[in-house]
Each structure stands twice: as structure tokens, then as C-alpha cells.
Amino acid sequence: KQEVTQIPAALSVPEGENLVLNCSFTDSAIYNLQWFRQDPGKGLTSLLLIQSSQREQTSGRLNASLDKSSGRSTLYIAASQPGDSATYLCAVLSSGSARQLTFGSGTQLTVLP
Amino acid sequence: DAGVIQSPRHEVTEMGQEVTLRCKPISGHDYLFWYRQTMMRGLELLIYFNNNVPIDDSGMPEDRFSAKMPNASFSTLKIQPSEPRDSAVYFCASSLVPSTDTQYFGPGTRLTVL
């Protein structure tokens, strides 16, 4: 059974700092890995999707990497802003159960002005 | 498109009552997913549909939970009878082909069972 772990559970940084969020998964048989953002009381918003054949994806100040063989992904946020404060969730789509996303417990990020 | 629409946004009910949550997926999306989010267990998939047909309901906690998708633009998740431990945020999501496309989530329904 796929398990997804995110470290750290919470992170607080000053505005402008670059930061890295970590995600690890136990089964490397995956279709893709996705990073989502969740604001308090809201649904999830997709940030980046990395296919199993890809190594990284970039969108603006966000860069996500994938090392499938080691079961790891990182989300890099450059020049953080207070508006980046949210919970970031990593999710893996396993190829065994083709449509089921397994989510990590998330990293709660606070960017201080 | 307005995105995935869920109703109600908040539901407070008493133990033993029937609860029905509703979802309208994004037009053209063939897949629809129901998730539950709690502090203790995080986000869990309950059931998903492909072209209105339930494909995997192994995440449905027990027989008190049922889900239907009578047409491509509407799905319901019903809990009967409800219990306090069902209190959670229930999300609906839809997508094109899951292996290549992301899932789009609705705003969720916050359910409180007293």
C-alpha cells in the first residue's frame, strides 16, 4: 500500500526566503506526482503535476522535482511571499490502482511579513 | 467553467439523520471522486466514478455511506444514518484522464454531526 510522508509538518519563514518542502513515497510504481495548495476552509488547488517520466516541473516561483527511484519529491518556492501561506499537499497516483491519489498529511507554511 | 460545485457548503445535523451531499463536476470531465478530510486521517478517497459508473468504492467506510451518479453532471453522497464520527470535510473532485491530468477540487462540504 502506497504511503506518502511530508516533512516538515509546519514551517515558518520570513518573507523573501527560498524554501524547500519534502515529500517521500514508498512505492515507486506511479503514474505521476502532484503538489496541491490548500487555503484554510477551501478546497485544493493544483500547483504542479510531474509525470513519472519527468524529473521536474516549473511554474513561476515554484519548482517541483521528482526522483522516482528513491521515492522523493521536493517543492521549491523562491522568494516566498505572505500570500504563499497555506498548506501544501503532495499526492501520488499509483499505477497499481490507476486512478487513486494517495495524499501526504501536508506541510503548513507560514510566510511572515 | 465555474469549476466543481458542491452543496451545501456547511451542514449541521443530529445523529441518526440522513445527510445528502451534492456535486456538479466540470463539464466534460469523465472522472468524479469523493474524498473525506479529517485532522486524524487526512484526505481519503471514498469512491470514484468513470462515465457515471462506480469503479472503486473500497474507501467507503461502511454501509451507511452510498454514492450515486445518475448523469454526467450530478453526483450525490448520502450518509444514513449519520454518526458524530462522520464529521469531516467532504470534497468532490473531477478530472479528465487521471494518469495525465490533475484533479479539480470543489470547495468542500463541512459536515458536523451532533
CSV table of N, CA, C and O in Angstrom, one decimal, chain B:
chain,number,residue,atom,x,y,z
B,1,ASP,N,-15.8,27.9,-17.3
B,1,ASP,CA,-16.5,27.0,-16.4
B,1,ASP,C,-16.4,27.4,-15.0
B,1,ASP,O,-15.4,27.9,-14.5
B,2,ALA,N,-17.4,27.1,-14.2
B,2,ALA,CA,-17.4,27.6,-12.8
B,2,ALA,C,-16.6,26.7,-11.9
B,2,ALA,O,-16.5,27.0,-10.7
B,3,GLY,N,-16.1,25.6,-12.4
B,3,GLY,CA,-15.3,24.7,-11.5
B,3,GLY,C,-16.3,23.7,-10.9
B,3,GLY,O,-17.5,23.6,-11.3
B,4,VAL,N,-15.8,22.9,-10.0
B,4,VAL,CA,-16.6,21.9,-9.4
B,4,VAL,C,-17.4,22.6,-8.3
B,4,VAL,O,-16.9,23.4,-7.5
B,5,ILE,N,-18.7,22.3,-8.4
B,5,ILE,CA,-19.7,22.9,-7.5
B,5,ILE,C,-20.2,21.9,-6.4
B,5,ILE,O,-20.6,20.8,-6.8
B,6,GLN,N,-20.1,22.3,-5.2
B,6,GLN,CA,-20.6,21.4,-4.1
B,6,GLN,C,-21.7,22.1,-3.3
B,6,GLN,O,-21.6,23.3,-3.1
B,7,SER,N,-22.7,21.4,-2.8
B,7,SER,CA,-23.7,21.9,-1.9
B,7,SER,C,-24.1,20.9,-1.0
B,7,SER,O,-24.1,19.7,-1.3
B,8,PRO,N,-24.5,21.3,0.2
B,8,PRO,CA,-24.3,22.6,0.8
B,8,PRO,C,-22.8,22.8,1.2
B,8,PRO,O,-22.1,21.9,1.2
B,9,ARG,N,-22.5,24.0,1.5
B,9,ARG,CA,-21.1,24.3,2.0
B,9,ARG,C,-20.9,23.9,3.4
B,9,ARG,O,-19.8,23.5,3.8
B,10,HIS,N,-22.0,24.0,4.2
B,10,HIS,CA,-22.0,23.6,5.6
B,10,HIS,C,-23.2,22.8,5.9
B,10,HIS,O,-24.3,23.2,5.4
B,11,GLU,N,-23.1,21.8,6.7
B,11,GLU,CA,-24.3,21.0,7.1
B,11,GLU,C,-24.1,20.6,8.6
B,11,GLU,O,-23.1,20.0,8.9
B,12,VAL,N,-25.1,21.0,9.4
B,12,VAL,CA,-25.1,20.6,10.8
B,12,VAL,C,-26.3,19.7,11.0
B,12,VAL,O,-27.4,20.2,10.7
B,13,THR,N,-26.2,18.5,11.5
B,13,THR,CA,-27.3,17.6,11.7
B,13,THR,C,-27.1,16.9,13.0
B,13,THR,O,-26.1,16.9,13.6
B,14,GLU,N,-28.2,16.2,13.3
B,14,GLU,CA,-28.1,15.4,14.6
B,14,GLU,C,-27.9,13.9,14.2
B,14,GLU,O,-28.3,13.4,13.1
B,15,MET,N,-27.3,13.3,15.1
B,15,MET,CA,-27.0,11.8,15.0
B,15,MET,C,-28.3,11.1,14.6
B,15,MET,O,-29.4,11.3,15.2
B,16,GLY,N,-28.1,10.2,13.6
B,16,GLY,CA,-29.3,9.4,13.1
B,16,GLY,C,-30.0,10.0,11.9
B,16,GLY,O,-30.8,9.3,11.3
B,17,GLN,N,-29.7,11.2,11.6
B,17,GLN,CA,-30.4,11.9,10.5
B,17,GLN,C,-29.7,11.5,9.2
B,17,GLN,O,-28.5,11.1,9.2
B,18,GLU,N,-30.4,11.6,8.1
B,18,GLU,CA,-29.9,11.3,6.8
B,18,GLU,C,-29.2,12.6,6.2
B,18,GLU,O,-29.8,13.7,6.4
B,19,VAL,N,-28.1,12.5,5.6
B,19,VAL,CA,-27.4,13.6,5.1
B,19,VAL,C,-27.1,13.3,3.6
B,19,VAL,O,-26.6,12.2,3.2
B,20,THR,N,-27.4,14.3,2.7
B,20,THR,CA,-27.1,14.2,1.3
B,20,THR,C,-26.2,15.3,0.9
B,20,THR,O,-26.6,16.5,1.0
B,21,LEU,N,-25.0,15.0,0.3
B,21,LEU,CA,-24.1,16.0,-0.2
B,21,LEU,C,-24.2,15.9,-1.7
B,21,LEU,O,-24.3,14.8,-2.3
B,22,ARG,N,-24.0,17.0,-2.4
B,22,ARG,CA,-24.2,17.1,-3.8
B,22,ARG,C,-23.0,17.7,-4.5
B,22,ARG,O,-22.3,18.5,-3.9
B,23,CYS,N,-22.8,17.2,-5.8
B,23,CYS,CA,-21.6,17.7,-6.5
B,23,CYS,C,-22.0,17.8,-8.0
B,23,CYS,O,-22.6,16.9,-8.6
B,24,LYS,N,-21.5,18.9,-8.6
B,24,LYS,CA,-21.6,19.0,-10.0
B,24,LYS,C,-20.2,19.1,-10.6
B,24,LYS,O,-19.5,20.1,-10.2
B,25,PRO,N,-19.7,18.2,-11.4
B,25,PRO,CA,-18.3,18.2,-11.8
B,25,PRO,C,-18.2,19.2,-13.0
B,25,PRO,O,-19.1,19.8,-13.5
B,26,ILE,N,-16.9,19.4,-13.4
B,26,ILE,CA,-16.6,20.3,-14.5
B,26,ILE,C,-17.1,19.6,-15.8
B,26,ILE,O,-16.9,18.3,-16.0
B,27,SER,N,-17.8,20.3,-16.6
B,27,SER,CA,-18.3,19.7,-17.8
B,27,SER,C,-17.2,19.1,-18.7
B,27,SER,O,-16.2,19.7,-18.9
B,28,GLY,N,-17.5,17.9,-19.1
B,28,GLY,CA,-16.5,17.2,-20.0
B,28,GLY,C,-15.6,16.3,-19.2
B,28,GLY,O,-14.8,15.5,-19.9
B,29,HIS,N,-15.5,16.4,-17.9
B,29,HIS,CA,-14.7,15.5,-17.1
B,29,HIS,C,-15.4,14.2,-17.0
B,29,HIS,O,-16.5,14.1,-16.5
B,30,ASP,N,-14.7,13.1,-17.3
B,30,ASP,CA,-15.3,11.8,-17.2
B,30,ASP,C,-15.1,11.1,-15.8
B,30,ASP,O,-15.7,10.1,-15.6
B,31,TYR,N,-14.3,11.7,-15.0
B,31,TYR,CA,-14.0,11.1,-13.7
B,31,TYR,C,-14.5,12.0,-12.6
B,31,TYR,O,-14.3,13.2,-12.6
B,32,LEU,N,-15.1,11.3,-11.6
B,32,LEU,CA,-15.6,12.1,-10.4
B,32,LEU,C,-15.2,11.3,-9.2
B,32,LEU,O,-15.3,10.1,-9.1
B,33,PHE,N,-14.6,12.1,-8.2
B,33,PHE,CA,-14.1,11.5,-7.0
B,33,PHE,C,-14.7,12.1,-5.8
B,33,PHE,O,-15.0,13.3,-5.7
B,34,TRP,N,-15.0,11.3,-4.7
B,34,TRP,CA,-15.4,11.8,-3.4
B,34,TRP,C,-14.3,11.5,-2.4
B,34,TRP,O,-13.9,10.4,-2.3
B,35,TYR,N,-13.9,12.6,-1.7
B,35,TYR,CA,-12.9,12.4,-0.6
B,35,TYR,C,-13.5,12.9,0.7
B,35,TYR,O,-14.4,13.7,0.7
B,36,ARG,N,-12.8,12.5,1.7
B,36,ARG,CA,-13.1,12.9,3.1
B,36,ARG,C,-11.8,13.4,3.7
B,36,ARG,O,-10.8,12.7,3.6
B,37,GLN,N,-11.9,14.5,4.4
B,37,GLN,CA,-10.7,15.1,5.1
B,37,GLN,C,-11.0,15.3,6.5
B,37,GLN,O,-11.9,16.0,6.9
B,38,THR,N,-10.2,14.7,7.4
B,38,THR,CA,-10.2,14.9,8.8
B,38,THR,C,-8.8,15.2,9.3
B,38,THR,O,-7.8,14.9,8.7
B,39,MET,N,-8.7,15.7,10.5
B,39,MET,CA,-7.4,16.0,11.1
B,39,MET,C,-6.7,14.7,11.4
B,39,MET,O,-5.5,14.7,11.2
B,40,MET,N,-7.4,13.7,11.8
B,40,MET,CA,-6.7,12.4,12.2
B,40,MET,C,-6.2,11.6,11.0
B,40,MET,O,-5.1,11.1,11.0
B,41,ARG,N,-7.0,11.6,9.9
B,41,ARG,CA,-6.7,10.7,8.8
B,41,ARG,C,-6.4,11.4,7.5
B,41,ARG,O,-6.0,10.7,6.5
B,42,GLY,N,-6.4,12.7,7.5
B,42,GLY,CA,-6.0,13.5,6.3
B,42,GLY,C,-7.1,13.3,5.2
B,42,GLY,O,-8.3,13.1,5.5
B,43,LEU,N,-6.6,13.3,4.0
B,43,LEU,CA,-7.5,13.2,2.8
B,43,LEU,C,-7.6,11.7,2.4
B,43,LEU,O,-6.6,11.1,2.1
B,44,GLU,N,-8.8,11.2,2.3
B,44,GLU,CA,-9.0,9.8,2.0
B,44,GLU,C,-10.0,9.7,0.8
B,44,GLU,O,-11.1,10.4,0.8
B,45,LEU,N,-9.7,8.9,-0.2
B,45,LEU,CA,-10.6,8.7,-1.3
B,45,LEU,C,-11.8,7.7,-0.8
B,45,LEU,O,-11.5,6.6,-0.2
B,46,LEU,N,-13.0,8.1,-1.0
B,46,LEU,CA,-14.1,7.3,-0.6
B,46,LEU,C,-14.6,6.4,-1.8
B,46,LEU,O,-14.7,5.2,-1.7
B,47,ILE,N,-14.8,7.1,-3.0
B,47,ILE,CA,-15.3,6.4,-4.1
B,47,ILE,C,-15.0,7.2,-5.4
B,47,ILE,O,-14.8,8.4,-5.3
B,48,TYR,N,-14.8,6.6,-6.5
B,48,TYR,CA,-14.7,7.3,-7.8
B,48,TYR,C,-15.5,6.7,-8.9
B,48,TYR,O,-15.8,5.5,-8.9
B,49,PHE,N,-16.0,7.5,-9.8
B,49,PHE,CA,-16.8,7.1,-10.9
B,49,PHE,C,-16.0,7.4,-12.2
B,49,PHE,O,-15.3,8.4,-12.3
B,50,ASN,N,-16.3,6.6,-13.2
B,50,ASN,CA,-15.8,6.9,-14.6
B,50,ASN,C,-17.1,6.8,-15.5
B,50,ASN,O,-17.7,5.7,-15.5
B,51,ASN,N,-17.3,7.8,-16.2
B,51,ASN,CA,-18.5,7.8,-17.1
B,51,ASN,C,-19.8,7.4,-16.3
B,51,ASN,O,-20.6,6.5,-16.8
B,52,ASN,N,-19.9,7.9,-15.1
B,52,ASN,CA,-21.1,7.7,-14.3
B,52,ASN,C,-21.2,6.4,-13.6
B,52,ASN,O,-22.1,6.1,-12.9
B,53,VAL,N,-20.2,5.5,-13.8
B,53,VAL,CA,-20.2,4.2,-13.3
B,53,VAL,C,-19.2,4.1,-12.1
B,53,VAL,O,-18.1,4.5,-12.2
B,54,PRO,N,-19.7,3.6,-10.9
B,54,PRO,CA,-18.7,3.5,-9.8
B,54,PRO,C,-17.7,2.5,-10.1
B,54,PRO,O,-18.0,1.3,-10.5
B,55,ILE,N,-16.4,2.8,-9.9
B,55,ILE,CA,-15.3,2.0,-10.3
B,55,ILE,C,-14.7,1.4,-9.0
B,55,ILE,O,-14.3,0.2,-9.0
B,56,ASP,N,-14.5,2.2,-8.0
B,56,ASP,CA,-13.8,1.7,-6.8
B,56,ASP,C,-14.5,2.4,-5.6
B,56,ASP,O,-14.3,3.6,-5.4
B,57,ASP,N,-15.1,1.6,-4.8
B,57,ASP,CA,-15.8,2.1,-3.6
B,57,ASP,C,-15.1,1.5,-2.3
B,57,ASP,O,-15.8,1.5,-1.3
B,58,SER,N,-13.9,1.0,-2.5
B,58,SER,CA,-13.3,0.4,-1.3
B,58,SER,C,-13.0,1.3,-0.2
B,58,SER,O,-12.8,0.9,1.0
B,59,GLY,N,-13.0,2.6,-0.4
B,59,GLY,CA,-12.8,3.6,0.6
B,59,GLY,C,-14.0,4.0,1.4
B,59,GLY,O,-13.9,4.7,2.4
B,60,MET,N,-15.2,3.6,0.9
B,60,MET,CA,-16.4,3.9,1.6
B,60,MET,C,-16.4,3.2,3.0
B,60,MET,O,-16.3,1.9,3.1
B,61,PRO,N,-16.5,3.9,4.1
B,61,PRO,CA,-16.3,3.4,5.4
B,61,PRO,C,-17.2,2.2,5.8
B,61,PRO,O,-16.8,1.3,6.5
B,62,GLU,N,-18.4,2.3,5.5
B,62,GLU,CA,-19.4,1.3,5.9
B,62,GLU,C,-20.7,1.5,5.1
B,62,GLU,O,-20.8,2.4,4.3
B,63,ASP,N,-21.6,0.6,5.3
B,63,ASP,CA,-22.9,0.5,4.5
B,63,ASP,C,-23.7,1.8,4.7
B,63,ASP,O,-24.6,2.0,4.0
B,64,ARG,N,-23.4,2.6,5.7
B,64,ARG,CA,-24.2,3.8,5.9
B,64,ARG,C,-23.9,4.8,4.8
B,64,ARG,O,-24.7,5.7,4.7
B,65,PHE,N,-22.8,4.6,4.1
B,65,PHE,CA,-22.4,5.5,3.1
B,65,PHE,C,-22.8,5.0,1.7
B,65,PHE,O,-22.6,3.8,1.4
B,66,SER,N,-23.4,5.8,0.9
B,66,SER,CA,-23.7,5.4,-0.5
B,66,SER,C,-23.5,6.6,-1.4
B,66,SER,O,-23.6,7.8,-1.0
B,67,ALA,N,-23.2,6.3,-2.7
B,67,ALA,CA,-22.9,7.4,-3.6
B,67,ALA,C,-23.6,7.0,-5.0
B,67,ALA,O,-23.6,5.8,-5.3
B,68,LYS,N,-24.1,8.0,-5.7
B,68,LYS,CA,-24.7,7.8,-7.0
B,68,LYS,C,-24.2,8.8,-7.9
B,68,LYS,O,-23.9,10.0,-7.5
B,69,MET,N,-24.3,8.5,-9.2
B,69,MET,CA,-24.0,9.5,-10.2
B,69,MET,C,-25.0,9.2,-11.4
B,69,MET,O,-24.7,8.5,-12.3
B,70,PRO,N,-26.2,9.8,-11.3
B,70,PRO,CA,-27.3,9.5,-12.2
B,70,PRO,C,-27.0,10.0,-13.6
B,70,PRO,O,-27.6,9.5,-14.6
B,71,ASN,N,-26.2,11.0,-13.7
B,71,ASN,CA,-25.8,11.6,-15.0
B,71,ASN,C,-24.5,12.2,-15.0
B,71,ASN,O,-23.9,12.3,-13.9
B,72,ALA,N,-24.0,12.7,-16.1
B,72,ALA,CA,-22.6,13.2,-16.1
B,72,ALA,C,-22.4,14.5,-15.4
B,72,ALA,O,-21.3,15.0,-15.2
B,73,SER,N,-23.5,15.1,-15.0
B,73,SER,CA,-23.3,16.5,-14.4
B,73,SER,C,-23.8,16.5,-12.9
B,73,SER,O,-23.9,17.6,-12.3
B,74,PHE,N,-24.0,15.3,-12.3
B,74,PHE,CA,-24.5,15.4,-10.9
B,74,PHE,C,-24.1,14.1,-10.2
B,74,PHE,O,-24.3,13.0,-10.7
B,75,SER,N,-23.7,14.2,-8.9
B,75,SER,CA,-23.4,13.1,-8.1
B,75,SER,C,-23.9,13.4,-6.7
B,75,SER,O,-23.9,14.6,-6.2
B,76,THR,N,-24.2,12.4,-5.9
B,76,THR,CA,-24.6,12.6,-4.5
B,76,THR,C,-23.8,11.6,-3.6
B,76,THR,O,-23.5,10.5,-4.1
B,77,LEU,N,-23.6,12.0,-2.4
B,77,LEU,CA,-23.0,11.1,-1.4
B,77,LEU,C,-24.0,11.2,-0.2
B,77,LEU,O,-24.3,12.3,0.3
B,78,LYS,N,-24.5,10.0,0.2
B,78,LYS,CA,-25.5,10.0,1.2
B,78,LYS,C,-25.0,9.2,2.4
B,78,LYS,O,-24.3,8.2,2.3
B,79,ILE,N,-25.3,9.7,3.6
B,79,ILE,CA,-25.0,9.1,4.8
B,79,ILE,C,-26.3,8.8,5.6
B,79,ILE,O,-27.0,9.8,5.9
B,80,GLN,N,-26.6,7.6,5.9
B,80,GLN,CA,-27.8,7.3,6.5
B,80,GLN,C,-27.7,6.0,7.3
B,80,GLN,O,-27.4,4.9,6.7
B,81,PRO,N,-27.8,6.0,8.7
B,81,PRO,CA,-27.9,7.2,9.5
B,81,PRO,C,-26.5,7.8,9.8
B,81,PRO,O,-25.5,7.1,9.8
B,82,SER,N,-26.5,9.1,10.0
B,82,SER,CA,-25.2,9.8,10.3
B,82,SER,C,-24.8,9.6,11.8
B,82,SER,O,-25.7,9.4,12.7
B,83,GLU,N,-23.5,9.6,12.0
B,83,GLU,CA,-23.0,9.5,13.4
B,83,GLU,C,-21.9,10.6,13.6
B,83,GLU,O,-21.4,11.1,12.6
B,84,PRO,N,-21.7,11.0,14.8
B,84,PRO,CA,-20.7,12.0,15.1
B,84,PRO,C,-19.3,11.8,14.5
B,84,PRO,O,-18.7,12.8,14.0
B,85,ARG,N,-18.9,10.6,14.3
B,85,ARG,CA,-17.6,10.3,13.7
B,85,ARG,C,-17.6,10.6,12.2
B,85,ARG,O,-16.5,10.5,11.6
B,86,ASP,N,-18.7,10.8,11.7
B,86,ASP,CA,-18.8,11.2,10.2
B,86,ASP,C,-18.4,12.7,10.0
B,86,ASP,O,-18.3,13.1,8.9
B,87,SER,N,-18.3,13.4,11.1
B,87,SER,CA,-18.0,14.8,11.0
B,87,SER,C,-16.6,15.0,10.3
B,87,SER,O,-15.6,14.4,10.7
B,88,ALA,N,-16.6,15.8,9.2
B,88,ALA,CA,-15.4,15.9,8.4
B,88,ALA,C,-15.8,16.9,7.3
B,88,ALA,O,-16.9,17.4,7.2
B,89,VAL,N,-14.8,17.2,6.5
B,89,VAL,CA,-15.0,18.0,5.2
B,89,VAL,C,-15.0,17.0,4.1
B,89,VAL,O,-14.0,16.2,3.9
B,90,TYR,N,-16.0,17.0,3.3
B,90,TYR,CA,-16.2,16.1,2.2
B,90,TYR,C,-15.9,16.9,0.9
B,90,TYR,O,-16.6,17.9,0.6
B,91,PHE,N,-15.0,16.4,0.1
B,91,PHE,CA,-14.6,17.1,-1.2
B,91,PHE,C,-15.1,16.2,-2.3
B,91,PHE,O,-15.0,15.0,-2.3
B,92,CYS,N,-15.5,16.9,-3.4
B,92,CYS,CA,-15.7,16.3,-4.7
B,92,CYS,C,-14.7,16.8,-5.6
B,92,CYS,O,-14.3,18.0,-5.5
B,93,ALA,N,-14.2,16.0,-6.5
B,93,ALA,CA,-13.2,16.4,-7.5
B,93,ALA,C,-13.5,15.7,-8.8
B,93,ALA,O,-14.2,14.7,-8.9
B,94,SER,N,-13.1,16.4,-9.9
B,94,SER,CA,-13.3,15.8,-11.2
B,94,SER,C,-12.1,15.9,-12.1
B,94,SER,O,-11.2,16.8,-11.8
B,95,SER,N,-12.0,15.1,-13.1
B,95,SER,CA,-10.8,15.2,-13.9
B,95,SER,C,-11.1,14.6,-15.3
B,95,SER,O,-12.0,13.9,-15.5
B,96,LEU,N,-10.1,14.8,-16.2
B,96,LEU,CA,-10.1,14.1,-17.5
B,96,LEU,C,-9.4,12.8,-17.2
B,96,LEU,O,-9.8,12.1,-16.3
B,97,VAL,N,-8.4,12.5,-17.9
B,97,VAL,CA,-7.7,11.2,-17.7
B,97,VAL,C,-6.8,11.3,-16.5
B,97,VAL,O,-5.8,12.1,-16.5
B,98,PRO,N,-7.0,10.6,-15.4
B,98,PRO,CA,-6.2,10.8,-14.2
B,98,PRO,C,-4.7,10.5,-14.3
B,98,PRO,O,-4.0,11.1,-13.6
B,99,SER,N,-4.4,9.6,-15.2
B,99,SER,CA,-2.9,9.3,-15.3
B,99,SER,C,-2.1,10.5,-15.9
B,99,SER,O,-0.9,10.5,-15.7
B,100,THR,N,-2.8,11.4,-16.5
B,100,THR,CA,-2.0,12.5,-17.1
B,100,THR,C,-2.6,13.9,-16.7
B,100,THR,O,-1.9,14.9,-16.9
B,101,ASP,N,-3.7,13.9,-16.1
B,101,ASP,CA,-4.4,15.2,-15.8
B,101,ASP,C,-4.6,15.4,-14.3
B,101,ASP,O,-4.9,14.4,-13.6
B,102,THR,N,-4.6,16.6,-13.8
B,102,THR,CA,-4.8,16.8,-12.4
B,102,THR,C,-6.3,16.7,-12.1
B,102,THR,O,-7.2,16.7,-13.0
B,103,GLN,N,-6.6,16.6,-10.8
B,103,GLN,CA,-8.0,16.6,-10.3
B,103,GLN,C,-8.3,18.0,-9.9
B,103,GLN,O,-7.5,18.7,-9.2
B,104,TYR,N,-9.5,18.4,-10.2
B,104,TYR,CA,-10.0,19.7,-9.8
B,104,TYR,C,-11.0,19.5,-8.7
B,104,TYR,O,-12.0,18.8,-8.8
B,105,PHE,N,-10.7,20.2,-7.5
B,105,PHE,CA,-11.5,20.0,-6.3
B,105,PHE,C,-12.5,21.1,-6.2
B,105,PHE,O,-12.3,22.3,-6.5
B,106,GLY,N,-13.7,20.7,-5.6
B,106,GLY,CA,-14.7,21.7,-5.2
B,106,GLY,C,-14.3,22.3,-3.9
B,106,GLY,O,-13.3,21.9,-3.3
B,107,PRO,N,-15.1,23.2,-3.4
B,107,PRO,CA,-14.8,23.9,-2.1
B,107,PRO,C,-15.0,23.1,-0.9
B,107,PRO,O,-14.6,23.4,0.2
B,108,GLY,N,-15.7,22.0,-1.0
B,108,GLY,CA,-16.0,21.1,0.1
B,108,GLY,C,-17.3,21.4,0.8
B,108,GLY,O,-17.8,22.5,0.7
B,109,THR,N,-17.8,20.3,1.5
B,109,THR,CA,-18.9,20.5,2.4
B,109,THR,C,-18.4,20.1,3.8
B,109,THR,O,-17.9,19.0,4.0
B,110,ARG,N,-18.5,21.1,4.7
B,110,ARG,CA,-18.2,20.8,6.1
B,110,ARG,C,-19.4,20.2,6.9
B,110,ARG,O,-20.4,20.9,7.0
B,111,LEU,N,-19.3,19.0,7.2
B,111,LEU,CA,-20.4,18.3,7.9
B,111,LEU,C,-20.1,18.1,9.4
B,111,LEU,O,-19.0,17.7,9.8
B,112,THR,N,-21.0,18.5,10.2
B,112,THR,CA,-21.0,18.4,11.6
B,112,THR,C,-22.2,17.6,12.1
B,112,THR,O,-23.3,18.0,11.8
B,113,VAL,N,-21.9,16.4,12.7
B,113,VAL,CA,-23.0,15.6,13.2
B,113,VAL,C,-22.9,15.6,14.7
B,113,VAL,O,-21.9,15.3,15.4
B,114,LEU,N,-24.0,16.1,15.3
B,114,LEU,CA,-24.1,16.4,16.8
B,114,LEU,C,-24.6,15.1,17.5
B,114,LEU,O,-25.3,14.3,16.9
